[in-house]
Amino acid sequence: MSHNWKDVLPIDSIQEIIPVSGGDVNQAFRVETDSKPYFLLVQAGRSADFYTGEIAGLEEMAKAGITVPQVIDSGENQGDAYLLLSYLEEGQNGSQRELGRMVAQLHQYHSDNGLYGFDAPYEGADIQFDNSWTDSWIELFVERRMDKLHRLLVDNNKWNQQQSETYQQVRQIMVDNLTQHKSDPSLLHGDLWAGNYMFLSDGSPALFDPASMYGDREFDLGATKVFGGFNSDFYAAYDEAYPLSEGSELRIEFYRLYLLMVHLNKFGATYESSVDQSMNIILNA
């Protein structure tokens, strides 16, 4: 590494800093010390506030009793943002039912102010979303997220006129449906795919790498449907702990479409057919 992290990080006896897999957003490292390892995330060329939302999400989830990495330190080193976390030791096996119950517990933690949003914006490597507090889930999800993605896809020539018109039809279905749907502002992980949970050495589940906000809890379930990694035991245990309301299957498809659009915007044509298919599912429901 080019930076002298031993002079920056507030931990003693650093022996080695080893690159590890950390997703497609951050550089990630295991920091070995005499006593225990730590997990270091680095975002090149960004200020320290890049990690504000993730830190707030981890702290909120901890308040809800969810097992997450502990925030040790954050800041900026030679123009790069960093976040130092406790290291969670991964095990070989775990229960999807326990994972389902954990996510249900997360979603039963509601915002104190009764509003949707979060104290920090969504800050991705290539896109940002406004999480300012509002009493309207439609405003937060459709107007600030879906409509922004629509504009980006059109402006960047990743959607043609027909796809844009199809989105407008889908948008109307979403607005009509969500207007009738009663949802409490639940604490969300915000990016709940298989790469953001793990089973620890004792078999218990843990969550990490959040993009948290308070919103419709089915938003997280939509994310679980994009890349797999959650089986029938997960969904059964979730529904037992916090039963879903009528019509959830269609709304979950709204949120699945959202994440597919995020990936289409970021990665391009690889996701085009999946987005088109999701929109057709909504139109034909």
C-alpha positions as a printed Julia matrix, in Angstrom:
285×3 Matrix{Float64}:
   0.0     0.0     0.0
   1.19    3.5    -0.77
  -0.06    5.05    2.5
   1.63    4.69    5.86
  -1.38    3.35    7.72
   0.61    2.47   10.82
   0.91    6.2    11.54
  -2.79    6.86   10.91
  -4.85    4.02   12.37
  -5.5     4.15   16.15
  -4.41    0.56   16.78
  -1.14   -0.81   18.12
   1.29   -3.41   16.81
   0.18   -3.58   13.17
   2.03   -6.48   11.61
   0.63   -6.68    8.09
  -2.09   -5.17    5.87
  -3.42   -7.71    3.38
  -5.75   -6.98    0.43
  -9.02   -8.96    0.56
 -12.24   -9.04   -1.43
 -14.41   -6.03   -0.62
 -16.96   -5.77   -3.42
 -16.84   -3.42   -6.39
 -16.97   -0.13   -4.47
 -14.12   -0.17   -1.95
 -10.57   -1.35   -1.64
 -10.58   -3.71    1.35
  -7.82   -4.98    3.63
  -7.32   -7.25    6.62
  -5.16   -5.48    9.18
  -3.17   -7.98   11.25
  -2.03   -6.96   14.72
  -0.42   -8.76   17.64
  -3.81   -9.16   19.33
  -6.54   -9.4    16.67
  -7.38   -8.52   13.06
  -9.32   -5.48   11.83
 -11.09   -4.72    8.55
 -10.09   -1.6     6.6
 -12.1    -0.07    3.75
 -10.58    2.6     1.51
 -12.25    4.78   -1.11
  -9.65    6.48   -3.27
 -10.03   10.17   -4.0
 -13.01   10.75   -1.71
 -13.36   12.81    1.44
 -13.99   11.3     4.86
 -17.73   11.91    4.63
 -17.99    9.2     1.96
 -18.49    6.7     4.79
 -20.93    8.82    6.84
 -23.97    6.87    5.66
 -22.39    3.46    6.18
 -21.27    4.39    9.68
 -24.74    5.68   10.55
 -26.3     2.51    9.16
 -24.03    0.24   11.16
 -24.73    2.2    14.33
 -28.51    2.14   13.77
 -28.49   -1.61   13.1
 -26.47   -2.19   16.25
 -29.13   -0.26   18.21
 -31.72   -2.62   16.72
 -29.79   -5.57   18.14
 -28.36   -6.74   14.81
 -24.89   -8.27   14.66
 -22.72   -5.93   12.57
 -19.06   -4.9    12.52
 -18.13   -2.3    15.12
 -16.89    1.05   13.84
 -13.37    1.66   15.2
 -12.26    4.72   13.26
 -12.82    6.69   10.07
 -11.23    9.62    8.33
  -9.09   10.65    5.41
  -5.51    9.69    4.61
  -3.62   11.43    1.81
  -6.85   12.25   -0.03
  -8.48    8.83    0.4
 -11.43    8.09    2.69
 -11.12    5.15    5.06
 -13.25    3.18    7.5
 -11.77    0.85   10.11
 -14.05   -1.89   11.44
 -13.84   -4.86   13.77
 -13.15   -8.09   11.9
 -15.91  -10.7    11.78
 -14.57  -14.24   11.52
 -16.53  -16.2     8.92
 -17.72  -19.75    9.56
 -18.66  -22.54    7.2
 -22.35  -22.99    7.95
 -25.34  -21.12    9.28
 -29.12  -21.14    9.39
 -31.13  -19.31    6.77
 -34.0   -19.35    9.24
 -31.91  -17.42   11.76
 -30.99  -14.98    9.01
 -34.66  -14.5     8.16
 -35.51  -13.82   11.8
 -32.63  -11.35   12.05
 -33.86   -9.36    9.03
 -37.39   -9.37   10.45
 -35.98   -8.02   13.73
 -34.2    -5.28   11.79
 -37.43   -4.3    10.04
 -39.38   -4.12   13.29
 -37.14   -1.23   14.34
 -39.01    1.88   13.18
 -38.01    5.53   12.86
 -38.54    7.64   15.96
 -40.04   10.49   13.97
 -42.45    8.34   11.95
 -40.89    9.57    8.71
 -39.11    7.93    5.79
 -35.48    8.76    5.07
 -32.22    8.89    6.94
 -29.82   11.35    8.53
 -27.25   10.73    5.79
 -27.64   10.55    1.99
 -26.97    7.44   -0.04
 -23.37    7.78   -1.23
 -22.31    5.24   -3.82
 -19.15    5.26   -5.88
 -21.06    6.39   -8.97
 -24.48    7.63   -7.79
 -26.0     9.53   -4.88
 -29.58    9.64   -3.59
 -31.26   12.18   -1.32
 -32.47   10.6     1.94
 -33.94   13.77    3.47
 -36.82   12.97    5.82
 -40.31   12.88    4.31
 -43.74   11.55    5.21
 -44.06   10.05    1.71
 -42.47    6.74    0.73
 -43.49    7.49   -2.86
 -41.43   10.66   -2.76
 -38.38    8.89   -1.33
 -38.51    5.8    -3.53
 -40.24    6.76   -6.78
 -39.44   10.46   -7.16
 -35.92   10.56   -5.72
 -34.64    7.13   -6.72
 -36.59    5.59   -9.58
 -37.08    8.85  -11.46
 -33.41    9.77  -11.06
 -32.38    6.38  -12.43
 -34.79    6.85  -15.34
 -33.21   10.21  -16.19
 -29.7     8.8   -15.99
 -30.51    5.81  -18.2
 -32.07    8.03  -20.84
 -29.38   10.73  -20.67
 -26.61    8.13  -20.92
 -28.27    6.4   -23.9
 -28.81    3.16  -21.97
 -32.58    3.35  -22.57
 -34.35    4.09  -25.81
 -37.65    5.95  -26.21
 -39.72    2.76  -25.95
 -38.06    1.72  -22.71
 -38.57    5.2   -21.3
 -42.27    5.05  -22.16
 -42.55    1.6   -20.62
 -41.02    2.99  -17.43
 -43.7     5.69  -17.29
 -46.38    2.99  -17.41
 -44.6     1.02  -14.69
 -44.2     4.19  -12.64
 -47.95    4.79  -12.65
 -48.58    1.25  -11.45
 -46.06    1.74   -8.64
 -47.57    5.04   -7.55
 -51.14    3.66   -7.62
 -50.11    0.57   -5.67
 -47.94    2.31   -3.08
 -50.64    4.94   -2.49
 -52.86    2.12   -1.2
 -50.08    0.29    0.65
 -49.64    1.05    4.34
 -46.04    0.68    5.42
 -44.29    1.79    8.58
 -40.82    3.34    8.14
 -38.66    0.31    8.95
 -34.9     0.37    9.36
 -33.52   -1.1     6.13
 -30.16   -2.57    5.33
 -30.61   -0.96    1.92
 -28.44   -3.33   -0.12
 -29.41   -6.76    1.13
 -27.84   -9.13   -1.38
 -25.94  -12.33   -0.62
 -22.58  -10.53   -0.55
 -23.64   -8.43    2.43
 -24.43  -11.1     4.98
 -22.29  -13.84    6.48
 -22.42  -16.61    9.02
 -19.88  -16.28   11.82
 -17.68  -18.99   13.26
 -20.44  -19.87   15.75
 -23.0   -20.17   12.9
 -24.91  -17.0    13.77
 -25.73  -14.49   11.0
 -24.3   -10.99   10.65
 -24.97   -8.1     8.27
 -22.52   -5.55    6.9
 -21.96   -2.93    4.18
 -25.34   -1.19    4.65
 -26.9     1.6     2.61
 -29.49    2.21    5.3
 -32.62    4.31    5.38
 -36.05    4.04    6.95
 -38.53    2.81    4.36
 -40.9     0.08    3.23
 -39.45   -3.17    4.56
 -40.26   -4.98    1.32
 -37.49   -2.89   -0.28
 -34.88   -5.15    1.35
 -36.74   -8.27    0.27
 -36.67   -7.05   -3.31
 -32.87   -6.88   -3.11
 -32.73  -10.49   -1.91
 -34.46  -11.59   -5.12
 -31.88  -10.23   -7.57
 -28.81  -12.47   -7.2
 -30.05  -15.36   -5.04
 -28.42  -16.55   -1.85
 -31.61  -16.62    0.21
 -33.62  -19.85    0.3
 -37.18  -20.78    1.23
 -36.22  -21.15    4.9
 -35.18  -17.49    4.98
 -38.5   -16.25    3.58
 -40.6   -18.62    5.71
 -38.85  -17.57    8.92
 -39.15  -13.89    7.99
 -42.88  -14.19    7.31
 -43.42  -16.07   10.57
 -41.66  -13.36   12.55
 -43.12  -10.37   10.66
 -45.91  -11.43    8.26
 -46.08   -9.66    4.91
 -49.24   -7.93    3.8
 -51.38   -8.74    0.77
 -49.83   -7.82   -2.56
 -46.24   -8.01   -1.33
 -45.09  -10.1    -4.3
 -45.74   -7.27   -6.78
 -44.19   -4.62   -4.55
 -41.11   -6.76   -4.06
 -40.81   -6.74   -7.86
 -40.82   -2.91   -7.76
 -37.78   -3.03   -5.52
 -36.11   -5.75   -7.52
 -36.51   -3.53  -10.59
 -34.89   -0.65   -8.71
 -31.73   -2.64   -7.99
 -31.57   -3.95  -11.55
 -31.81   -0.35  -12.81
 -28.96    0.64  -10.47
 -26.85   -2.11  -12.05
 -27.9    -1.19  -15.57
 -26.81    2.38  -14.91
 -23.48    1.21  -13.5
 -22.57   -1.77  -15.67
 -24.53   -1.25  -18.87
 -26.16   -3.64  -21.32
 -25.51   -6.8   -19.28
 -28.58   -5.89  -17.2
 -30.81   -4.53  -19.97
 -32.82   -7.71  -20.57
 -33.32   -8.27  -16.83
 -34.67   -4.73  -16.43
 -37.0    -5.14  -19.42
 -38.23   -8.47  -18.05
 -38.92   -6.97  -14.62
 -40.91   -4.1   -16.13
 -42.97   -6.61  -18.15
 -43.69   -8.6   -14.98
 -45.07   -5.45  -13.35
 -47.1    -4.47  -16.43
 -48.64   -7.94  -16.69
 -49.31   -8.53  -13.0
